[in-house]
Amino acid sequence: MSLLEIADLKVAFPGPTGPVNAVNGVSLRIESGQTLAILGESGSGKSVTAQAVTGILDVPPATVSGSVQLRGRELLTLSRKQRERVSGEEIGMVFQDAMAALNPVFTVGHQIVEVLRVRRGMSRADARRRAVELVDRVRIPAAKDRMRDYPHQFSGGMRQRIMIALAIALEPDLLIADEPTTALDVTVQAQVMELLAEIQRDSGMGLLLITHDLGVVAEVADDVAVMYAGRIVERGTVEQIFAGPAHPYTEGLLNSMPRVDRRDEQLYAIPGAPPNPARLPAGCPFHLRCPRATDECRVVLPPLLALPADRASACHHHEEVLDATRR
Amino acid sequence: MPPGDEVVLRVENLVKHFPVKGRVPFTSGGVVKAVDGVSFDLRRGETLGVVGESGCGKSTLARMLVGLEQPTSGAVRFGTSVVHQARGRELRALRRRIQIVLQDPYTSLNPRRTIREILLQPFEIHPDVLDRRRRIERIKELLDLVGLDPGLHLDRYPHQFSGGQRQRIGIARALALSPDVIVCDEPVSALDVSVQAQVVNLLERLQEELGVAYVFIAHDLSVVRHISDRVAVMYLGKLVETGPEVSLYESPRHPYTRALLSAVPVPDPAGRQGRQRILLAGDPPSPVDPPSGCRFRTRCWQAADTCATTEPPLAAGAHPVACHFPLAA
Ligand SMILES: Nc1ncnc2c1ncn2[C@@H]1O[C@H](COP(=O)(O)OP(=O)(O)OP(=O)(O)O)[C@@H](O)[C@H]1O
Ligand SMILES: Nc1ncnc2c1ncn2[C@@H]1O[C@H](COP(=O)(O)OP(=O)(O)O)[C@@H](O)[C@H]1O
Ligand code: SF4
Ligand code: SF4
Ligand SMILES: [Mg+2]
Ligand SMILES: [Mg+2]
């Protein structure tokens, strides 16, 4: 049994001209201790997928279908109350904007202590001791003295680490991190990613990492799911994806990224822009930007097909892509 | 056009101190040393990249270069003019020659004006540049140059464009008066990876065709490496190292540069086990009260007594570094 198994997840929002299909049938799986990165550009549906897993999506207006199982237990059919308990205690959540996740009117110490008291029934003294341990664990200097500080009194990188302390307070089995380092400098990003890896090594927690940064993915992921227009278009191990992508979108992303360790004369630029989820093109959603598109692509939506070596691609011409990209 | 030796912009010991206003009572009278003595030359047709952590003074520097911010001291020279002393006709000529492109294509364009109006505006401010009857022709050329369709796009409003297209419009506007220098402050940071490559390629092509020089400011060290001929590394308001792209990235000499470069994730999972990474502790200190001597010493692993007492100067040469104990090349 997998730690998390998502099957055919669909999420839509009502829009002015009909439904906005933000997530269009996503299936994926994470094992304990593993890191799965969801890679994709802005608007591809990464955050909505995460919100559907944690249950923080407002239904209605959103409509959700498919299945989300945590250790074999279906979450989508739980009552609101049960759902809140599961996401509160078994799933931890870290966002891009720590300021929005932390309550500005309470001290950092108070917020962690309250979680431990309410969810774990700890005494005030025990909760306080544990909270100091947690803040120290995320390497905030002088943790004990900083418990009385408010979120705005910390730097961006420190707030991000305090949000991690809060997210791991109840020792969740699964941590969902949505662009946890996007707003941070590379120096601080390296600190935060190192911290997450360390916590994971110690606790065996599974990590669902959402990012648009190919570099971060290459550094920390075990498996990768590439999202485009609400679908997973390619899935594989991090080595497979980077050594030879099986989808033209992944191929384009890898070629369009400048690298710090070498200088390429010219970057490949994927033409055009990601499609509007309220008006997806017919056939393959990538066909207007794809250099390999054929007539078939303009009409027939390619399903996510299992390929040898436990990887998958949603492209009619995946064999051709693999032949071209395999190094 | 390869960059020449002719200097188009000379920056001399530029300083900007902002007075701190009473949010914290005990600091009144203090100043934020946002930029604290920056000098460099920009040559015709070259790209100088500027990198550094958030808050190190990059945008303040950019605003001073184009005359949007008055420096506390120091000078920006363009030919025989000094940017902040020029008045009247001389100032207008300077404004024409030095343009800026900002990060946020969403806020840098007036939402109530069509693209036609936005692109005509520079000619209204500088009416002597081009005869009124030839202007529409020129803005069509400009749109064409940045890869937008004049027939389709001229009468649309900014919100009807994607982020990448809006950044192209911002670049077209900056190019309208044929400047010699464009200061780009995080021009691709708000863009998606795929669109970022389009804009970077566009900037490179325009430089080749028009010979314009760029000061390219970004926190993404990979993008800066790709686009720059030379790179300047900034820390707490000062340049700590400048050098040609290859030597700066391949053999950084300042400890901060090395740490910064080693923190950048490399999109190559095969090498990740053996990668050496320098993890800098903490954040940069406050620019209100920077450390004595070398400003990097509170995070430097090789700081010695001298570093606390004596400020290391940015030595002259092709690859200057401000450190008492520079790393071996
Ligand atoms: N509450 C909502 N109501 C309507 N549409 C929504 C809502 N939330 C998200 N969407 C739409 O769903 C699509 C996917 O959104 P999502 O935030 O998941 O993308 P993302 O890949 O995480 O993007 P980003 O990187 O910009 O955060 C987008 O087109 C978005 O506009
Ligand atoms: N108008 C201002 N008043 C006071 N401090 C300022 C002002 N503008 C910038 N600063 C401060 O100057 C420093 C450098 O700012 P900035 O140039 O915007 O940094 P960057 O662009 O590198 O992020 C920061 O500490 C910032 O808070
Ligand atoms: S199905 Fe066709 S259009 Fe879609 S990615 Fe594959 S080749 Fe390109
Ligand atoms: S001068 Fe001293 S503290 Fe500063 S970077 Fe060099 S060794 Fe480090
Ligand atoms: Mg998101
Ligand atoms: Mg800035």
mmCIF file of C-alpha atoms in Angstrom, chain B residues 40-272:
data_model
loop_
_atom_site.group_PDB
_atom_site.id
_atom_site.type_symbol
_atom_site.label_atom_id
_atom_site.label_comp_id
_atom_site.label_asym_id
_atom_site.label_seq_id
_atom_site.Cartn_x
_atom_site.Cartn_y
_atom_site.Cartn_z
ATOM 1 C CA PHE B 40 32.093 50.401 -12.739
ATOM 2 C CA ASP B 41 32.348 51.115 -16.456
ATOM 3 C CA LEU B 42 29.791 49.891 -18.958
ATOM 4 C CA ARG B 43 31.108 49.513 -22.511
ATOM 5 C CA ARG B 44 29.177 50.024 -25.716
ATOM 6 C CA GLY B 45 27.183 46.955 -26.695
ATOM 7 C CA GLU B 46 28.119 44.844 -23.677
ATOM 8 C CA THR B 47 26.007 43.232 -20.962
ATOM 9 C CA LEU B 48 27.037 43.711 -17.369
ATOM 10 C CA GLY B 49 25.182 41.332 -15.046
ATOM 11 C CA VAL B 50 24.565 42.374 -11.433
ATOM 12 C CA VAL B 51 23.787 39.657 -8.881
ATOM 13 C CA GLY B 52 23.268 39.549 -5.135
ATOM 14 C CA GLU B 53 20.786 38.550 -2.446
ATOM 15 C CA SER B 54 17.509 40.330 -1.878
ATOM 16 C CA GLY B 55 17.999 43.745 -0.309
ATOM 17 C CA CYS B 56 21.638 44.169 -1.348
ATOM 18 C CA GLY B 57 20.840 47.340 -3.306
ATOM 19 C CA LYS B 58 20.368 46.203 -6.904
ATOM 20 C CA SER B 59 17.135 48.115 -7.614
ATOM 21 C CA THR B 60 18.357 51.235 -5.860
ATOM 22 C CA LEU B 61 21.437 51.129 -8.075
ATOM 23 C CA ALA B 62 19.256 50.648 -11.160
ATOM 24 C CA ARG B 63 17.071 53.630 -10.281
ATOM 25 C CA MET B 64 20.100 55.854 -9.818
ATOM 26 C CA LEU B 65 21.590 54.786 -13.160
ATOM 27 C CA VAL B 66 18.517 56.032 -15.027
ATOM 28 C CA GLY B 67 18.097 59.163 -12.921
ATOM 29 C CA LEU B 68 14.968 58.068 -11.055
ATOM 30 C CA GLU B 69 16.748 58.320 -7.724
ATOM 31 C CA GLN B 70 19.094 61.091 -6.557
ATOM 32 C CA PRO B 71 22.372 59.661 -5.217
ATOM 33 C CA THR B 72 23.651 60.743 -1.812
ATOM 34 C CA SER B 73 27.067 61.129 -3.454
ATOM 35 C CA GLY B 74 29.009 59.899 -6.462
ATOM 36 C CA ALA B 75 28.259 60.271 -10.154
ATOM 37 C CA VAL B 76 26.902 58.504 -13.209
ATOM 38 C CA ARG B 77 28.600 59.849 -16.335
ATOM 39 C CA PHE B 78 27.320 59.494 -19.855
ATOM 40 C CA GLY B 79 29.729 61.024 -22.365
ATOM 41 C CA THR B 80 30.381 64.535 -21.063
ATOM 42 C CA SER B 81 27.132 64.668 -19.041
ATOM 43 C CA VAL B 82 26.560 63.789 -15.404
ATOM 44 C CA VAL B 83 23.151 62.133 -15.028
ATOM 45 C CA HIS B 84 22.112 63.883 -11.818
ATOM 46 C CA GLN B 85 23.439 67.331 -12.677
ATOM 47 C CA ALA B 86 21.971 67.637 -16.136
ATOM 48 C CA ARG B 87 19.053 70.037 -16.628
ATOM 49 C CA GLY B 88 16.763 71.046 -19.472
ATOM 50 C CA ARG B 89 17.782 69.947 -22.935
ATOM 51 C CA GLU B 90 20.794 67.963 -21.664
ATOM 52 C CA LEU B 91 18.611 66.023 -19.230
ATOM 53 C CA ARG B 92 16.082 65.212 -21.935
ATOM 54 C CA ALA B 93 18.863 63.923 -24.169
ATOM 55 C CA LEU B 94 20.139 61.728 -21.322
ATOM 56 C CA ARG B 95 16.682 60.330 -20.577
ATOM 57 C CA ARG B 96 16.489 59.281 -24.185
ATOM 58 C CA ARG B 97 19.837 57.524 -24.113
ATOM 59 C CA ILE B 98 19.363 55.530 -20.896
ATOM 60 C CA GLN B 99 16.190 53.474 -20.516
ATOM 61 C CA ILE B 100 14.866 50.999 -17.946
ATOM 62 C CA VAL B 101 12.883 47.738 -18.119
ATOM 63 C CA LEU B 102 11.303 46.558 -14.882
ATOM 64 C CA GLN B 103 10.414 43.171 -13.433
ATOM 65 C CA ASP B 104 6.705 43.415 -13.326
ATOM 66 C CA PRO B 105 5.158 43.681 -16.773
ATOM 67 C CA TYR B 106 1.794 43.891 -14.980
ATOM 68 C CA THR B 107 2.409 47.166 -13.218
ATOM 69 C CA SER B 108 4.885 48.914 -15.491
ATOM 70 C CA LEU B 109 2.319 49.544 -18.254
ATOM 71 C CA ASN B 110 -0.625 51.919 -17.825
ATOM 72 C CA PRO B 111 -3.735 49.669 -17.902
ATOM 73 C CA ARG B 112 -5.968 52.365 -19.444
ATOM 74 C CA ARG B 113 -3.817 52.968 -22.495
ATOM 75 C CA THR B 114 -3.654 50.927 -25.663
ATOM 76 C CA ILE B 115 -0.327 49.605 -26.882
ATOM 77 C CA ARG B 116 -0.411 52.293 -29.591
ATOM 78 C CA GLU B 117 -0.686 55.033 -26.946
ATOM 79 C CA ILE B 118 1.936 53.423 -24.711
ATOM 80 C CA LEU B 119 4.455 53.258 -27.537
ATOM 81 C CA LEU B 120 3.694 56.751 -28.864
ATOM 82 C CA GLN B 121 4.266 58.303 -25.461
ATOM 83 C CA PRO B 122 8.100 58.402 -25.612
ATOM 84 C CA PHE B 123 7.807 60.420 -28.852
ATOM 85 C CA GLU B 124 5.409 62.859 -27.230
ATOM 86 C CA ILE B 125 7.922 63.465 -24.448
ATOM 87 C CA HIS B 126 10.730 63.792 -27.006
ATOM 88 C CA PRO B 127 8.912 65.321 -30.010
ATOM 89 C CA ASP B 128 12.076 66.339 -31.837
ATOM 90 C CA VAL B 129 13.273 62.743 -32.218
ATOM 91 C CA LEU B 130 10.876 61.803 -34.968
ATOM 92 C CA ASP B 131 8.440 63.646 -37.206
ATOM 93 C CA ARG B 132 4.812 63.093 -36.114
ATOM 94 C CA ARG B 133 3.854 61.508 -39.452
ATOM 95 C CA ARG B 134 6.531 58.833 -39.207
ATOM 96 C CA ARG B 135 5.752 57.706 -35.643
ATOM 97 C CA ILE B 136 3.095 55.093 -36.367
ATOM 98 C CA GLU B 137 5.452 53.523 -38.862
ATOM 99 C CA ARG B 138 8.169 53.437 -36.206
ATOM 100 C CA ILE B 139 6.029 51.813 -33.488
ATOM 101 C CA LYS B 140 4.959 49.153 -35.980
ATOM 102 C CA GLU B 141 8.637 48.473 -36.615
ATOM 103 C CA LEU B 142 9.205 48.271 -32.875
ATOM 104 C CA LEU B 143 6.429 45.736 -32.344
ATOM 105 C CA ASP B 144 7.785 43.725 -35.213
ATOM 106 C CA LEU B 145 11.252 43.876 -33.683
ATOM 107 C CA VAL B 146 10.063 42.364 -30.382
ATOM 108 C CA GLY B 147 8.018 39.685 -32.126
ATOM 109 C CA LEU B 148 4.488 41.072 -31.783
ATOM 110 C CA ASP B 149 2.086 41.463 -34.689
ATOM 111 C CA PRO B 150 1.387 45.196 -35.266
ATOM 112 C CA GLY B 151 -1.786 44.452 -37.225
ATOM 113 C CA LEU B 152 -3.198 42.427 -34.362
ATOM 114 C CA HIS B 153 -1.890 44.083 -31.225
ATOM 115 C CA LEU B 154 -1.751 47.846 -31.668
ATOM 116 C CA ASP B 155 -5.191 48.647 -30.281
ATOM 117 C CA ARG B 156 -5.291 46.210 -27.407
ATOM 118 C CA TYR B 157 -4.846 46.996 -23.728
ATOM 119 C CA PRO B 158 -2.094 45.536 -21.503
ATOM 120 C CA HIS B 159 -4.450 43.138 -19.697
ATOM 121 C CA GLN B 160 -5.169 41.460 -23.018
ATOM 122 C CA PHE B 161 -1.585 40.196 -23.194
ATOM 123 C CA SER B 162 0.283 37.417 -21.419
ATOM 124 C CA GLY B 163 3.153 38.214 -19.049
ATOM 125 C CA GLY B 164 5.767 37.439 -21.693
ATOM 126 C CA GLN B 165 4.007 39.625 -24.268
ATOM 127 C CA ARG B 166 3.751 42.488 -21.781
ATOM 128 C CA GLN B 167 7.478 42.220 -21.133
ATOM 129 C CA ARG B 168 8.008 42.477 -24.920
ATOM 130 C CA ILE B 169 5.901 45.650 -24.939
ATOM 131 C CA GLY B 170 8.024 47.044 -22.089
ATOM 132 C CA ILE B 171 11.145 46.286 -24.113
ATOM 133 C CA ALA B 172 9.667 47.879 -27.252
ATOM 134 C CA ARG B 173 8.916 51.021 -25.250
ATOM 135 C CA ALA B 174 12.468 51.100 -23.885
ATOM 136 C CA LEU B 175 13.824 50.752 -27.435
ATOM 137 C CA ALA B 176 11.587 53.432 -28.957
ATOM 138 C CA LEU B 177 14.102 56.269 -28.726
ATOM 139 C CA SER B 178 17.125 54.127 -29.769
ATOM 140 C CA PRO B 179 18.920 54.240 -26.408
ATOM 141 C CA ASP B 180 22.569 53.347 -25.858
ATOM 142 C CA VAL B 181 21.910 51.757 -22.476
ATOM 143 C CA ILE B 182 19.001 49.749 -21.098
ATOM 144 C CA VAL B 183 18.974 48.945 -17.391
ATOM 145 C CA CYS B 184 16.973 45.733 -16.899
ATOM 146 C CA ASP B 185 15.859 45.158 -13.297
ATOM 147 C CA GLU B 186 14.780 41.509 -12.933
ATOM 148 C CA PRO B 187 13.227 41.549 -16.431
ATOM 149 C CA VAL B 188 12.466 37.823 -16.552
ATOM 150 C CA SER B 189 11.940 36.968 -12.879
ATOM 151 C CA ALA B 190 8.149 37.057 -13.058
ATOM 152 C CA LEU B 191 8.013 34.909 -16.187
ATOM 153 C CA ASP B 192 7.563 31.184 -16.598
ATOM 154 C CA VAL B 193 10.596 29.147 -17.586
ATOM 155 C CA SER B 194 9.488 28.674 -21.187
ATOM 156 C CA VAL B 195 8.598 32.339 -21.664
ATOM 157 C CA GLN B 196 11.756 33.499 -19.887
ATOM 158 C CA ALA B 197 13.847 31.894 -22.622
ATOM 159 C CA GLN B 198 11.883 33.809 -25.280
ATOM 160 C CA VAL B 199 12.590 37.163 -23.611
ATOM 161 C CA VAL B 200 16.265 36.357 -22.965
ATOM 162 C CA ASN B 201 16.726 35.407 -26.632
ATOM 163 C CA LEU B 202 14.954 38.595 -27.683
ATOM 164 C CA LEU B 203 17.252 40.773 -25.550
ATOM 165 C CA GLU B 204 20.303 39.030 -27.019
ATOM 166 C CA ARG B 205 19.085 39.455 -30.581
ATOM 167 C CA LEU B 206 18.300 43.148 -30.075
ATOM 168 C CA GLN B 207 21.767 43.754 -28.678
ATOM 169 C CA GLU B 208 23.342 42.100 -31.691
ATOM 170 C CA GLU B 209 21.236 44.140 -34.110
ATOM 171 C CA LEU B 210 21.270 47.497 -32.336
ATOM 172 C CA GLY B 211 24.469 47.515 -30.285
ATOM 173 C CA VAL B 212 22.671 48.580 -27.107
ATOM 174 C CA ALA B 213 24.442 47.940 -23.771
ATOM 175 C CA TYR B 214 22.591 46.279 -20.889
ATOM 176 C CA VAL B 215 22.936 46.414 -17.146
ATOM 177 C CA PHE B 216 21.139 43.158 -16.398
ATOM 178 C CA ILE B 217 20.048 42.777 -12.784
ATOM 179 C CA ALA B 218 18.742 39.428 -11.575
ATOM 180 C CA HIS B 219 18.902 37.130 -8.605
ATOM 181 C CA ASP B 220 18.993 34.080 -10.917
ATOM 182 C CA LEU B 221 22.674 33.378 -11.406
ATOM 183 C CA SER B 222 22.065 30.965 -14.275
ATOM 184 C CA VAL B 223 20.214 33.545 -16.382
ATOM 185 C CA VAL B 224 22.883 36.137 -15.611
ATOM 186 C CA ARG B 225 25.649 33.778 -16.694
ATOM 187 C CA HIS B 226 23.842 33.113 -19.927
ATOM 188 C CA ILE B 227 23.325 36.727 -20.943
ATOM 189 C CA SER B 228 26.329 38.596 -19.478
ATOM 190 C CA ASP B 229 29.764 39.471 -20.818
ATOM 191 C CA ARG B 230 30.876 40.648 -17.397
ATOM 192 C CA VAL B 231 29.329 40.125 -13.977
ATOM 193 C CA ALA B 232 29.372 42.211 -10.778
ATOM 194 C CA VAL B 233 28.567 40.593 -7.426
ATOM 195 C CA MET B 234 26.958 42.854 -4.837
ATOM 196 C CA TYR B 235 26.799 42.387 -1.070
ATOM 197 C CA LEU B 236 25.245 44.877 1.375
ATOM 198 C CA GLY B 237 25.536 47.858 -0.944
ATOM 199 C CA LYS B 238 29.026 47.162 -2.287
ATOM 200 C CA LEU B 239 30.554 45.303 -5.206
ATOM 201 C CA VAL B 240 32.716 42.481 -3.853
ATOM 202 C CA GLU B 241 33.892 41.019 -7.154
ATOM 203 C CA THR B 242 33.582 41.823 -10.839
ATOM 204 C CA GLY B 243 34.958 39.907 -13.768
ATOM 205 C CA PRO B 244 34.388 38.383 -17.164
ATOM 206 C CA GLU B 245 31.560 35.810 -17.129
ATOM 207 C CA VAL B 246 33.817 32.781 -17.624
ATOM 208 C CA SER B 247 36.460 33.581 -15.028
ATOM 209 C CA LEU B 248 33.914 34.748 -12.441
ATOM 210 C CA TYR B 249 31.794 31.598 -12.741
ATOM 211 C CA GLU B 250 34.633 29.138 -13.273
ATOM 212 C CA SER B 251 37.043 30.546 -10.693
ATOM 213 C CA PRO B 252 35.301 32.893 -8.255
ATOM 214 C CA ARG B 253 37.799 34.641 -5.978
ATOM 215 C CA HIS B 254 35.554 36.139 -3.301
ATOM 216 C CA PRO B 255 34.217 33.712 -0.648
ATOM 217 C CA TYR B 256 30.728 35.203 -1.055
ATOM 218 C CA THR B 257 30.727 34.618 -4.814
ATOM 219 C CA ARG B 258 31.807 31.035 -4.300
ATOM 220 C CA ALA B 259 29.087 30.444 -1.681
ATOM 221 C CA LEU B 260 26.436 32.050 -3.863
ATOM 222 C CA LEU B 261 27.390 29.955 -6.886
ATOM 223 C CA SER B 262 27.552 26.743 -4.902
ATOM 224 C CA ALA B 263 23.975 27.294 -3.665
ATOM 225 C CA VAL B 264 22.513 27.339 -7.173
ATOM 226 C CA PRO B 265 20.807 24.047 -7.949
ATOM 227 C CA VAL B 266 22.204 22.304 -11.017
ATOM 228 C CA PRO B 267 19.677 20.502 -13.247
ATOM 229 C CA ASP B 268 21.713 17.310 -13.347
ATOM 230 C CA PRO B 269 20.650 14.605 -10.878
ATOM 231 C CA ALA B 270 23.597 12.392 -11.870
ATOM 232 C CA GLY B 271 26.097 14.663 -10.113
ATOM 233 C CA ARG B 272 24.127 15.525 -6.989
#
